[in-house]
């Protein structure tokens, strides 16, 4: 049995330790916002956070989460008020949407470490998240917009 | 009076010469002996110096040969790929730049959501082309790149010995690093589909020790 928290809630699962965290999140915990893309850490669709760091859950064994705090797209905010969610809605970033939860989770790590990222910073931070619809220009705009929203909230 | 004196001269001169010779000969002999001794000492020193130089040359040649042997491991994909000349790791046997525009970052562990540990786990994942893993998976930090890609054996050797570039490691610490570091050891446990270095680890460590024991001279 492996215990950790998911989006603030303690969970204990009986999956074998080598089971990819993605399948535990989706199948055992029924949190289906995190997507399966490639299964080889090549596309970024399955990105979640473990203790605040981005992790490709399709290749991370659930044993890696033991005793840690896992955050999925469902846990980034309880009410769509995270600056990235606000910016994504405002700019209408997604097209098919399949990659977008992974995009937002990677962007969240970027903004947590760099509150005013440049275009170059965004490229460096987001280059592991593939979008087959090519929404990259809107993703970049939305990250800049989320940075602005965060700054405005901080100023209040 | 003068005639008598003249008659006595040769004898006086002979006595004086004899006295002088008697007084000086031992000293001369001693000096000659000393000179002979000194000369033989110089010969001995020159001979020893030549032998030392020959030995030094021999040690230097042995050190260079040992390092060239170790270099075959350093230059192999398993070591070279994480010791790039740029700020992105390399991949594969051909050493192409890591896909996804991965960056070194200041500590060698990547940047933002593109850290090494985002994809690389504490152990290799099963299957070909799956991310390899180790608890210390990373590049050298930005202030100590320890570049292998594009270097010659001599250039890398001089870099490896330079405390300003090697993290202030002594030769003994370098041997310790190549002997026991877990991430170095990954090179001989690289997971499916990856070639091994041309020497096994004990052979590699032996070559590095031979390099150090023979004076750690670098190839040209």
JSON list of C-alpha atoms in Angstrom, two decimals, chain B:
[
{"chain": "B", "resi": 1, "resn": "UNK", "atom": "CA", "xyz": [132.44, 35.01, -1.87]},
{"chain": "B", "resi": 2, "resn": "UNK", "atom": "CA", "xyz": [130.42, 35.36, -4.98]},
{"chain": "B", "resi": 3, "resn": "UNK", "atom": "CA", "xyz": [132.00, 32.30, -6.52]},
{"chain": "B", "resi": 4, "resn": "UNK", "atom": "CA", "xyz": [131.30, 30.30, -3.41]},
{"chain": "B", "resi": 5, "resn": "UNK", "atom": "CA", "xyz": [127.70, 31.50, -3.43]},
{"chain": "B", "resi": 6, "resn": "UNK", "atom": "CA", "xyz": [127.38, 30.65, -7.08]},
{"chain": "B", "resi": 7, "resn": "UNK", "atom": "CA", "xyz": [128.63, 27.17, -6.42]},
{"chain": "B", "resi": 8, "resn": "UNK", "atom": "CA", "xyz": [126.05, 26.73, -3.70]},
{"chain": "B", "resi": 9, "resn": "UNK", "atom": "CA", "xyz": [123.06, 27.94, -5.81]},
{"chain": "B", "resi": 10, "resn": "UNK", "atom": "CA", "xyz": [122.12, 24.79, -7.60]},
{"chain": "B", "resi": 11, "resn": "UNK", "atom": "CA", "xyz": [122.03, 22.89, -4.33]},
{"chain": "B", "resi": 12, "resn": "UNK", "atom": "CA", "xyz": [119.96, 25.59, -2.62]},
{"chain": "B", "resi": 13, "resn": "UNK", "atom": "CA", "xyz": [117.58, 25.74, -5.52]},
{"chain": "B", "resi": 14, "resn": "UNK", "atom": "CA", "xyz": [117.25, 21.98, -5.51]},
{"chain": "B", "resi": 15, "resn": "UNK", "atom": "CA", "xyz": [116.55, 21.99, -1.78]},
{"chain": "B", "resi": 16, "resn": "UNK", "atom": "CA", "xyz": [113.94, 24.70, -2.09]},
{"chain": "B", "resi": 17, "resn": "UNK", "atom": "CA", "xyz": [112.24, 22.95, -5.00]},
{"chain": "B", "resi": 18, "resn": "UNK", "atom": "CA", "xyz": [112.29, 19.69, -3.08]},
{"chain": "B", "resi": 19, "resn": "UNK", "atom": "CA", "xyz": [110.83, 21.38, 0.01]},
{"chain": "B", "resi": 20, "resn": "UNK", "atom": "CA", "xyz": [108.14, 23.04, -2.01]},
{"chain": "B", "resi": 21, "resn": "UNK", "atom": "CA", "xyz": [107.30, 19.86, -3.82]},
{"chain": "B", "resi": 22, "resn": "UNK", "atom": "CA", "xyz": [107.32, 17.92, -0.57]},
{"chain": "B", "resi": 23, "resn": "UNK", "atom": "CA", "xyz": [104.96, 20.42, 0.91]},
{"chain": "B", "resi": 24, "resn": "UNK", "atom": "CA", "xyz": [102.69, 20.65, -2.10]},
{"chain": "B", "resi": 25, "resn": "UNK", "atom": "CA", "xyz": [102.54, 17.14, -3.42]},
{"chain": "B", "resi": 26, "resn": "UNK", "atom": "CA", "xyz": [100.19, 15.77, -0.79]},
{"chain": "B", "resi": 27, "resn": "UNK", "atom": "CA", "xyz": [97.95, 18.76, -1.31]},
{"chain": "B", "resi": 28, "resn": "UNK", "atom": "CA", "xyz": [98.16, 18.33, -5.06]},
{"chain": "B", "resi": 29, "resn": "UNK", "atom": "CA", "xyz": [97.46, 14.67, -4.71]},
{"chain": "B", "resi": 30, "resn": "UNK", "atom": "CA", "xyz": [94.56, 15.46, -2.47]},
{"chain": "B", "resi": 31, "resn": "UNK", "atom": "CA", "xyz": [93.33, 18.06, -4.91]},
{"chain": "B", "resi": 32, "resn": "UNK", "atom": "CA", "xyz": [93.72, 15.66, -7.77]},
{"chain": "B", "resi": 33, "resn": "UNK", "atom": "CA", "xyz": [91.88, 13.05, -5.79]},
{"chain": "B", "resi": 34, "resn": "UNK", "atom": "CA", "xyz": [89.25, 15.59, -4.95]},
{"chain": "B", "resi": 35, "resn": "UNK", "atom": "CA", "xyz": [89.02, 16.57, -8.57]},
{"chain": "B", "resi": 36, "resn": "UNK", "atom": "CA", "xyz": [88.75, 12.96, -9.51]},
{"chain": "B", "resi": 37, "resn": "UNK", "atom": "CA", "xyz": [86.10, 12.47, -6.86]},
{"chain": "B", "resi": 38, "resn": "UNK", "atom": "CA", "xyz": [84.31, 15.60, -7.98]},
{"chain": "B", "resi": 39, "resn": "UNK", "atom": "CA", "xyz": [84.45, 14.49, -11.56]},
{"chain": "B", "resi": 40, "resn": "UNK", "atom": "CA", "xyz": [83.05, 11.09, -10.70]},
{"chain": "B", "resi": 41, "resn": "UNK", "atom": "CA", "xyz": [80.31, 12.77, -8.63]},
{"chain": "B", "resi": 42, "resn": "UNK", "atom": "CA", "xyz": [79.36, 14.94, -11.58]},
{"chain": "B", "resi": 43, "resn": "UNK", "atom": "CA", "xyz": [79.32, 11.87, -13.77]},
{"chain": "B", "resi": 44, "resn": "UNK", "atom": "CA", "xyz": [77.13, 10.16, -11.20]},
{"chain": "B", "resi": 45, "resn": "UNK", "atom": "CA", "xyz": [74.80, 13.15, -10.94]},
{"chain": "B", "resi": 46, "resn": "UNK", "atom": "CA", "xyz": [74.57, 13.49, -14.70]},
{"chain": "B", "resi": 47, "resn": "UNK", "atom": "CA", "xyz": [73.96, 9.79, -15.01]},
{"chain": "B", "resi": 48, "resn": "UNK", "atom": "CA", "xyz": [71.32, 9.90, -12.28]},
{"chain": "B", "resi": 49, "resn": "UNK", "atom": "CA", "xyz": [69.73, 12.95, -13.80]},
{"chain": "B", "resi": 50, "resn": "UNK", "atom": "CA", "xyz": [69.61, 11.29, -17.18]},
{"chain": "B", "resi": 51, "resn": "UNK", "atom": "CA", "xyz": [68.08, 8.23, -15.61]},
{"chain": "B", "resi": 52, "resn": "UNK", "atom": "CA", "xyz": [65.58, 10.43, -13.79]},
{"chain": "B", "resi": 53, "resn": "UNK", "atom": "CA", "xyz": [64.73, 12.23, -16.98]},
{"chain": "B", "resi": 54, "resn": "UNK", "atom": "CA", "xyz": [64.37, 8.97, -18.78]},
{"chain": "B", "resi": 55, "resn": "UNK", "atom": "CA", "xyz": [62.22, 7.69, -15.94]},
{"chain": "B", "resi": 56, "resn": "UNK", "atom": "CA", "xyz": [60.19, 10.89, -15.98]},
{"chain": "B", "resi": 57, "resn": "UNK", "atom": "CA", "xyz": [59.79, 10.59, -19.71]},
{"chain": "B", "resi": 58, "resn": "UNK", "atom": "CA", "xyz": [58.88, 6.98, -19.24]},
{"chain": "B", "resi": 59, "resn": "UNK", "atom": "CA", "xyz": [56.38, 7.87, -16.47]},
{"chain": "B", "resi": 60, "resn": "UNK", "atom": "CA", "xyz": [54.93, 10.65, -18.59]},
{"chain": "B", "resi": 61, "resn": "UNK", "atom": "CA", "xyz": [54.57, 8.28, -21.50]},
{"chain": "B", "resi": 62, "resn": "UNK", "atom": "CA", "xyz": [52.97, 5.69, -19.23]},
{"chain": "B", "resi": 63, "resn": "UNK", "atom": "CA", "xyz": [50.61, 8.32, -17.79]},
{"chain": "B", "resi": 64, "resn": "UNK", "atom": "CA", "xyz": [49.65, 9.55, -21.24]},
{"chain": "B", "resi": 65, "resn": "UNK", "atom": "CA", "xyz": [49.05, 6.01, -22.45]},
{"chain": "B", "resi": 66, "resn": "UNK", "atom": "CA", "xyz": [46.90, 5.29, -19.41]},
{"chain": "B", "resi": 67, "resn": "UNK", "atom": "CA", "xyz": [44.86, 8.44, -19.89]},
{"chain": "B", "resi": 68, "resn": "UNK", "atom": "CA", "xyz": [44.37, 7.69, -23.59]},
{"chain": "B", "resi": 69, "resn": "UNK", "atom": "CA", "xyz": [42.98, 4.32, -22.53]},
{"chain": "B", "resi": 70, "resn": "UNK", "atom": "CA", "xyz": [40.60, 5.93, -20.02]},
{"chain": "B", "resi": 71, "resn": "UNK", "atom": "CA", "xyz": [39.64, 8.50, -22.62]},
{"chain": "B", "resi": 72, "resn": "UNK", "atom": "CA", "xyz": [37.93, 5.82, -24.71]},
{"chain": "B", "resi": 73, "resn": "UNK", "atom": "CA", "xyz": [35.41, 5.59, -21.87]},
{"chain": "B", "resi": 74, "resn": "UNK", "atom": "CA", "xyz": [35.04, 9.33, -21.34]},
{"chain": "B", "resi": 75, "resn": "UNK", "atom": "CA", "xyz": [34.44, 9.79, -25.07]},
{"chain": "B", "resi": 76, "resn": "UNK", "atom": "CA", "xyz": [31.81, 7.05, -25.26]},
{"chain": "B", "resi": 77, "resn": "UNK", "atom": "CA", "xyz": [28.15, 8.11, -25.56]},
{"chain": "B", "resi": 78, "resn": "UNK", "atom": "CA", "xyz": [27.39, 7.06, -21.99]},
{"chain": "B", "resi": 79, "resn": "UNK", "atom": "CA", "xyz": [29.74, 9.70, -20.58]},
{"chain": "B", "resi": 80, "resn": "UNK", "atom": "CA", "xyz": [29.86, 12.24, -23.43]},
{"chain": "B", "resi": 81, "resn": "UNK", "atom": "CA", "xyz": [26.09, 12.73, -23.70]},
{"chain": "B", "resi": 82, "resn": "UNK", "atom": "CA", "xyz": [25.86, 14.39, -20.30]},
{"chain": "B", "resi": 83, "resn": "UNK", "atom": "CA", "xyz": [29.10, 16.37, -20.74]},
{"chain": "B", "resi": 84, "resn": "UNK", "atom": "CA", "xyz": [28.09, 18.54, -23.71]},
{"chain": "B", "resi": 85, "resn": "UNK", "atom": "CA", "xyz": [29.86, 21.64, -24.96]},
{"chain": "B", "resi": 86, "resn": "UNK", "atom": "CA", "xyz": [26.58, 23.56, -25.01]},
{"chain": "B", "resi": 87, "resn": "UNK", "atom": "CA", "xyz": [23.80, 23.88, -22.46]},
{"chain": "B", "resi": 88, "resn": "UNK", "atom": "CA", "xyz": [21.66, 21.01, -23.69]},
{"chain": "B", "resi": 89, "resn": "UNK", "atom": "CA", "xyz": [22.31, 17.33, -22.99]},
{"chain": "B", "resi": 90, "resn": "UNK", "atom": "CA", "xyz": [22.89, 14.90, -25.85]},
{"chain": "B", "resi": 91, "resn": "UNK", "atom": "CA", "xyz": [21.10, 11.66, -26.65]},
{"chain": "B", "resi": 92, "resn": "UNK", "atom": "CA", "xyz": [21.75, 8.39, -28.42]},
{"chain": "B", "resi": 93, "resn": "UNK", "atom": "CA", "xyz": [24.81, 6.75, -29.85]},
{"chain": "B", "resi": 94, "resn": "UNK", "atom": "CA", "xyz": [25.19, 9.63, -32.33]},
{"chain": "B", "resi": 95, "resn": "UNK", "atom": "CA", "xyz": [25.03, 12.26, -29.57]},
{"chain": "B", "resi": 96, "resn": "UNK", "atom": "CA", "xyz": [22.24, 14.34, -31.07]},
{"chain": "B", "resi": 97, "resn": "UNK", "atom": "CA", "xyz": [20.95, 17.24, -29.00]},
{"chain": "B", "resi": 98, "resn": "UNK", "atom": "CA", "xyz": [18.30, 16.14, -26.47]},
{"chain": "B", "resi": 99, "resn": "UNK", "atom": "CA", "xyz": [14.81, 16.56, -27.88]},
{"chain": "B", "resi": 100, "resn": "UNK", "atom": "CA", "xyz": [12.37, 19.00, -26.27]},
{"chain": "B", "resi": 101, "resn": "UNK", "atom": "CA", "xyz": [15.01, 21.73, -26.06]},
{"chain": "B", "resi": 102, "resn": "UNK", "atom": "CA", "xyz": [16.06, 20.59, -22.61]},
{"chain": "B", "resi": 103, "resn": "UNK", "atom": "CA", "xyz": [18.40, 23.05, -20.86]},
{"chain": "B", "resi": 104, "resn": "UNK", "atom": "CA", "xyz": [21.18, 22.55, -18.29]},
{"chain": "B", "resi": 105, "resn": "UNK", "atom": "CA", "xyz": [20.08, 25.22, -15.79]},
{"chain": "B", "resi": 106, "resn": "UNK", "atom": "CA", "xyz": [22.47, 26.70, -13.22]},
{"chain": "B", "resi": 107, "resn": "UNK", "atom": "CA", "xyz": [22.71, 23.54, -11.12]},
{"chain": "B", "resi": 108, "resn": "UNK", "atom": "CA", "xyz": [22.72, 21.10, -14.05]},
{"chain": "B", "resi": 109, "resn": "UNK", "atom": "CA", "xyz": [19.27, 19.78, -13.13]},
{"chain": "B", "resi": 110, "resn": "UNK", "atom": "CA", "xyz": [17.19, 21.58, -15.76]},
{"chain": "B", "resi": 111, "resn": "UNK", "atom": "CA", "xyz": [14.83, 24.53, -15.57]},
{"chain": "B", "resi": 112, "resn": "UNK", "atom": "CA", "xyz": [11.22, 25.14, -14.45]},
{"chain": "B", "resi": 113, "resn": "UNK", "atom": "CA", "xyz": [8.98, 22.24, -15.45]},
{"chain": "B", "resi": 114, "resn": "UNK", "atom": "CA", "xyz": [11.77, 20.87, -17.63]},
{"chain": "B", "resi": 115, "resn": "UNK", "atom": "CA", "xyz": [13.99, 19.53, -14.90]},
{"chain": "B", "resi": 116, "resn": "UNK", "atom": "CA", "xyz": [15.79, 16.24, -15.42]},
{"chain": "B", "resi": 117, "resn": "UNK", "atom": "CA", "xyz": [13.63, 14.62, -12.75]},
{"chain": "B", "resi": 118, "resn": "UNK", "atom": "CA", "xyz": [10.45, 15.63, -14.61]},
{"chain": "B", "resi": 119, "resn": "UNK", "atom": "CA", "xyz": [11.03, 12.61, -16.85]},
{"chain": "B", "resi": 120, "resn": "UNK", "atom": "CA", "xyz": [14.03, 10.73, -15.42]},
{"chain": "B", "resi": 121, "resn": "UNK", "atom": "CA", "xyz": [13.32, 8.48, -12.45]},
{"chain": "B", "resi": 122, "resn": "UNK", "atom": "CA", "xyz": [15.68, 7.02, -9.86]},
{"chain": "B", "resi": 123, "resn": "UNK", "atom": "CA", "xyz": [16.22, 3.93, -12.04]},
{"chain": "B", "resi": 124, "resn": "UNK", "atom": "CA", "xyz": [16.12, 3.01, -15.71]},
{"chain": "B", "resi": 125, "resn": "UNK", "atom": "CA", "xyz": [12.64, 2.32, -17.03]},
{"chain": "B", "resi": 126, "resn": "UNK", "atom": "CA", "xyz": [12.09, -0.98, -18.85]},
{"chain": "B", "resi": 127, "resn": "UNK", "atom": "CA", "xyz": [11.86, -0.89, -22.63]},
{"chain": "B", "resi": 128, "resn": "UNK", "atom": "CA", "xyz": [13.88, 0.55, -25.49]},
{"chain": "B", "resi": 129, "resn": "UNK", "atom": "CA", "xyz": [13.96, 4.34, -25.76]},
{"chain": "B", "resi": 130, "resn": "UNK", "atom": "CA", "xyz": [12.43, 4.81, -22.34]},
{"chain": "B", "resi": 131, "resn": "UNK", "atom": "CA", "xyz": [14.03, 7.47, -20.13]},
{"chain": "B", "resi": 132, "resn": "UNK", "atom": "CA", "xyz": [17.10, 6.17, -18.30]},
{"chain": "B", "resi": 133, "resn": "UNK", "atom": "CA", "xyz": [17.32, 6.99, -14.61]},
{"chain": "B", "resi": 134, "resn": "UNK", "atom": "CA", "xyz": [19.47, 7.49, -11.55]},
{"chain": "B", "resi": 135, "resn": "UNK", "atom": "CA", "xyz": [18.86, 9.39, -8.29]},
{"chain": "B", "resi": 136, "resn": "UNK", "atom": "CA", "xyz": [21.54, 11.91, -9.31]},
{"chain": "B", "resi": 137, "resn": "UNK", "atom": "CA", "xyz": [20.52, 12.26, -12.97]},
{"chain": "B", "resi": 138, "resn": "UNK", "atom": "CA", "xyz": [21.85, 15.64, -14.13]},
{"chain": "B", "resi": 139, "resn": "UNK", "atom": "CA", "xyz": [24.49, 17.47, -16.15]},
{"chain": "B", "resi": 140, "resn": "UNK", "atom": "CA", "xyz": [27.49, 19.08, -14.50]},
{"chain": "B", "resi": 141, "resn": "UNK", "atom": "CA", "xyz": [26.50, 22.51, -13.15]},
{"chain": "B", "resi": 142, "resn": "UNK", "atom": "CA", "xyz": [26.92, 25.60, -15.31]},
{"chain": "B", "resi": 143, "resn": "UNK", "atom": "CA", "xyz": [30.02, 26.73, -13.38]},
{"chain": "B", "resi": 144, "resn": "UNK", "atom": "CA", "xyz": [31.79, 23.37, -13.83]},
{"chain": "B", "resi": 145, "resn": "UNK", "atom": "CA", "xyz": [30.77, 22.01, -17.22]},
{"chain": "B", "resi": 146, "resn": "UNK", "atom": "CA", "xyz": [33.55, 19.41, -17.53]},
{"chain": "B", "resi": 147, "resn": "UNK", "atom": "CA", "xyz": [33.06, 19.29, -21.29]},
{"chain": "B", "resi": 148, "resn": "UNK", "atom": "CA", "xyz": [33.80, 16.08, -23.18]},
{"chain": "B", "resi": 149, "resn": "UNK", "atom": "CA", "xyz": [31.94, 16.78, -26.45]},
{"chain": "B", "resi": 150, "resn": "UNK", "atom": "CA", "xyz": [34.39, 18.11, -29.05]},
{"chain": "B", "resi": 151, "resn": "UNK", "atom": "CA", "xyz": [37.45, 17.86, -26.78]},
{"chain": "B", "resi": 152, "resn": "UNK", "atom": "CA", "xyz": [40.63, 15.89, -27.44]},
{"chain": "B", "resi": 153, "resn": "UNK", "atom": "CA", "xyz": [42.03, 13.54, -24.81]},
{"chain": "B", "resi": 154, "resn": "UNK", "atom": "CA", "xyz": [44.67, 16.13, -23.92]},
{"chain": "B", "resi": 155, "resn": "UNK", "atom": "CA", "xyz": [42.22, 19.00, -23.68]},
{"chain": "B", "resi": 156, "resn": "UNK", "atom": "CA", "xyz": [39.89, 17.01, -21.46]},
{"chain": "B", "resi": 157, "resn": "UNK", "atom": "CA", "xyz": [42.80, 15.77, -19.33]},
{"chain": "B", "resi": 158, "resn": "UNK", "atom": "CA", "xyz": [43.99, 19.33, -18.66]},
{"chain": "B", "resi": 159, "resn": "UNK", "atom": "CA", "xyz": [40.42, 20.37, -17.85]},
{"chain": "B", "resi": 160, "resn": "UNK", "atom": "CA", "xyz": [40.03, 17.40, -15.50]},
{"chain": "B", "resi": 161, "resn": "UNK", "atom": "CA", "xyz": [43.21, 18.32, -13.60]},
{"chain": "B", "resi": 162, "resn": "UNK", "atom": "CA", "xyz": [42.42, 22.02, -13.32]},
{"chain": "B", "resi": 163, "resn": "UNK", "atom": "CA", "xyz": [41.03, 22.71, -9.81]},
{"chain": "B", "resi": 164, "resn": "UNK", "atom": "CA", "xyz": [39.29, 25.81, -11.13]},
{"chain": "B", "resi": 165, "resn": "UNK", "atom": "CA", "xyz": [37.34, 23.62, -13.56]},
{"chain": "B", "resi": 166, "resn": "UNK", "atom": "CA", "xyz": [36.97, 20.33, -11.69]},
{"chain": "B", "resi": 167, "resn": "UNK", "atom": "CA", "xyz": [35.23, 21.49, -8.54]},
{"chain": "B", "resi": 168, "resn": "UNK", "atom": "CA", "xyz": [38.57, 21.83, -6.70]},
{"chain": "B", "resi": 169, "resn": "UNK", "atom": "CA", "xyz": [39.11, 18.08, -6.71]},
{"chain": "B", "resi": 170, "resn": "UNK", "atom": "CA", "xyz": [42.53, 16.59, -6.06]},
{"chain": "B", "resi": 171, "resn": "UNK", "atom": "CA", "xyz": [43.79, 13.71, -8.18]},
{"chain": "B", "resi": 172, "resn": "UNK", "atom": "CA", "xyz": [42.85, 11.38, -5.31]},
{"chain": "B", "resi": 173, "resn": "UNK", "atom": "CA", "xyz": [39.34, 12.80, -5.30]},
{"chain": "B", "resi": 174, "resn": "UNK", "atom": "CA", "xyz": [39.11, 12.34, -9.06]},
{"chain": "B", "resi": 175, "resn": "UNK", "atom": "CA", "xyz": [40.01, 8.68, -8.62]},
{"chain": "B", "resi": 176, "resn": "UNK", "atom": "CA", "xyz": [37.43, 8.41, -5.84]},
{"chain": "B", "resi": 177, "resn": "UNK", "atom": "CA", "xyz": [34.82, 10.03, -8.11]},
{"chain": "B", "resi": 178, "resn": "UNK", "atom": "CA", "xyz": [35.37, 7.69, -11.05]},
{"chain": "B", "resi": 179, "resn": "UNK", "atom": "CA", "xyz": [35.65, 4.69, -8.71]},
{"chain": "B", "resi": 180, "resn": "UNK", "atom": "CA", "xyz": [32.55, 5.08, -6.60]},
{"chain": "B", "resi": 181, "resn": "UNK", "atom": "CA", "xyz": [30.19, 7.77, -7.90]},
{"chain": "B", "resi": 182, "resn": "UNK", "atom": "CA", "xyz": [26.79, 6.25, -8.54]},
{"chain": "B", "resi": 183, "resn": "UNK", "atom": "CA", "xyz": [25.99, 8.37, -11.59]},
{"chain": "B", "resi": 184, "resn": "UNK", "atom": "CA", "xyz": [29.37, 7.53, -13.16]},
{"chain": "B", "resi": 185, "resn": "UNK", "atom": "CA", "xyz": [28.49, 3.91, -12.49]},
{"chain": "B", "resi": 186, "resn": "UNK", "atom": "CA", "xyz": [25.27, 4.27, -14.45]},
{"chain": "B", "resi": 187, "resn": "UNK", "atom": "CA", "xyz": [27.45, 4.25, -17.58]},
{"chain": "B", "resi": 188, "resn": "UNK", "atom": "CA", "xyz": [27.85, 0.50, -17.11]},
{"chain": "B", "resi": 189, "resn": "UNK", "atom": "CA", "xyz": [24.15, -0.03, -16.38]},
{"chain": "B", "resi": 190, "resn": "UNK", "atom": "CA", "xyz": [22.55, 2.14, -19.07]},
{"chain": "B", "resi": 191, "resn": "UNK", "atom": "CA", "xyz": [19.34, 0.22, -19.69]},
{"chain": "B", "resi": 192, "resn": "UNK", "atom": "CA", "xyz": [17.97, -1.33, -22.84]},
{"chain": "B", "resi": 193, "resn": "UNK", "atom": "CA", "xyz": [19.28, -0.31, -26.23]},
{"chain": "B", "resi": 194, "resn": "UNK", "atom": "CA", "xyz": [22.34, 1.60, -25.06]},
{"chain": "B", "resi": 195, "resn": "UNK", "atom": "CA", "xyz": [25.91, 0.48, -25.72]},
{"chain": "B", "resi": 196, "resn": "UNK", "atom": "CA", "xyz": [28.40, 0.02, -22.91]},
{"chain": "B", "resi": 197, "resn": "UNK", "atom": "CA", "xyz": [31.70, 1.94, -22.69]},
{"chain": "B", "resi": 198, "resn": "UNK", "atom": "CA", "xyz": [34.64, 0.13, -24.35]},
{"chain": "B", "resi": 199, "resn": "UNK", "atom": "CA", "xyz": [36.29, -0.74, -20.99]},
{"chain": "B", "resi": 200, "resn": "UNK", "atom": "CA", "xyz": [34.52, -2.20, -17.99]},
{"chain": "B", "resi": 201, "resn": "UNK", "atom": "CA", "xyz": [34.58, -0.07, -14.85]},
{"chain": "B", "resi": 202, "resn": "UNK", "atom": "CA", "xyz": [37.49, -1.84, -13.08]},
{"chain": "B", "resi": 203, "resn": "UNK", "atom": "CA", "xyz": [39.58, -1.48, -16.27]},
{"chain": "B", "resi": 204, "resn": "UNK", "atom": "CA", "xyz": [38.64, 2.19, -16.51]},
{"chain": "B", "resi": 205, "resn": "UNK", "atom": "CA", "xyz": [39.50, 2.85, -12.86]},
{"chain": "B", "resi": 206, "resn": "UNK", "atom": "CA", "xyz": [42.79, 0.94, -13.27]},
{"chain": "B", "resi": 207, "resn": "UNK", "atom": "CA", "xyz": [43.68, 3.15, -16.24]},
{"chain": "B", "resi": 208, "resn": "UNK", "atom": "CA", "xyz": [42.88, 6.29, -14.24]},
{"chain": "B", "resi": 209, "resn": "UNK", "atom": "CA", "xyz": [44.97, 5.05, -11.30]},
{"chain": "B", "resi": 210, "resn": "UNK", "atom": "CA", "xyz": [47.87, 4.26, -13.64]},
{"chain": "B", "resi": 211, "resn": "UNK", "atom": "CA", "xyz": [47.58, 7.79, -15.03]},
{"chain": "B", "resi": 212, "resn": "UNK", "atom": "CA", "xyz": [47.81, 9.29, -11.52]},
{"chain": "B", "resi": 213, "resn": "UNK", "atom": "CA", "xyz": [50.51, 6.87, -10.28]},
{"chain": "B", "resi": 214, "resn": "UNK", "atom": "CA", "xyz": [52.71, 7.79, -13.23]},
{"chain": "B", "resi": 215, "resn": "UNK", "atom": "CA", "xyz": [52.51, 11.50, -12.60]},
{"chain": "B", "resi": 216, "resn": "UNK", "atom": "CA", "xyz": [49.19, 12.38, -14.31]},
{"chain": "B", "resi": 217, "resn": "UNK", "atom": "CA", "xyz": [50.82, 13.81, -17.44]},
{"chain": "B", "resi": 218, "resn": "UNK", "atom": "CA", "xyz": [48.29, 14.71, -20.09]},
{"chain": "B", "resi": 219, "resn": "UNK", "atom": "CA", "xyz": [48.39, 13.63, -23.72]},
{"chain": "B", "resi": 220, "resn": "UNK", "atom": "CA", "xyz": [49.29, 16.43, -26.15]}
]
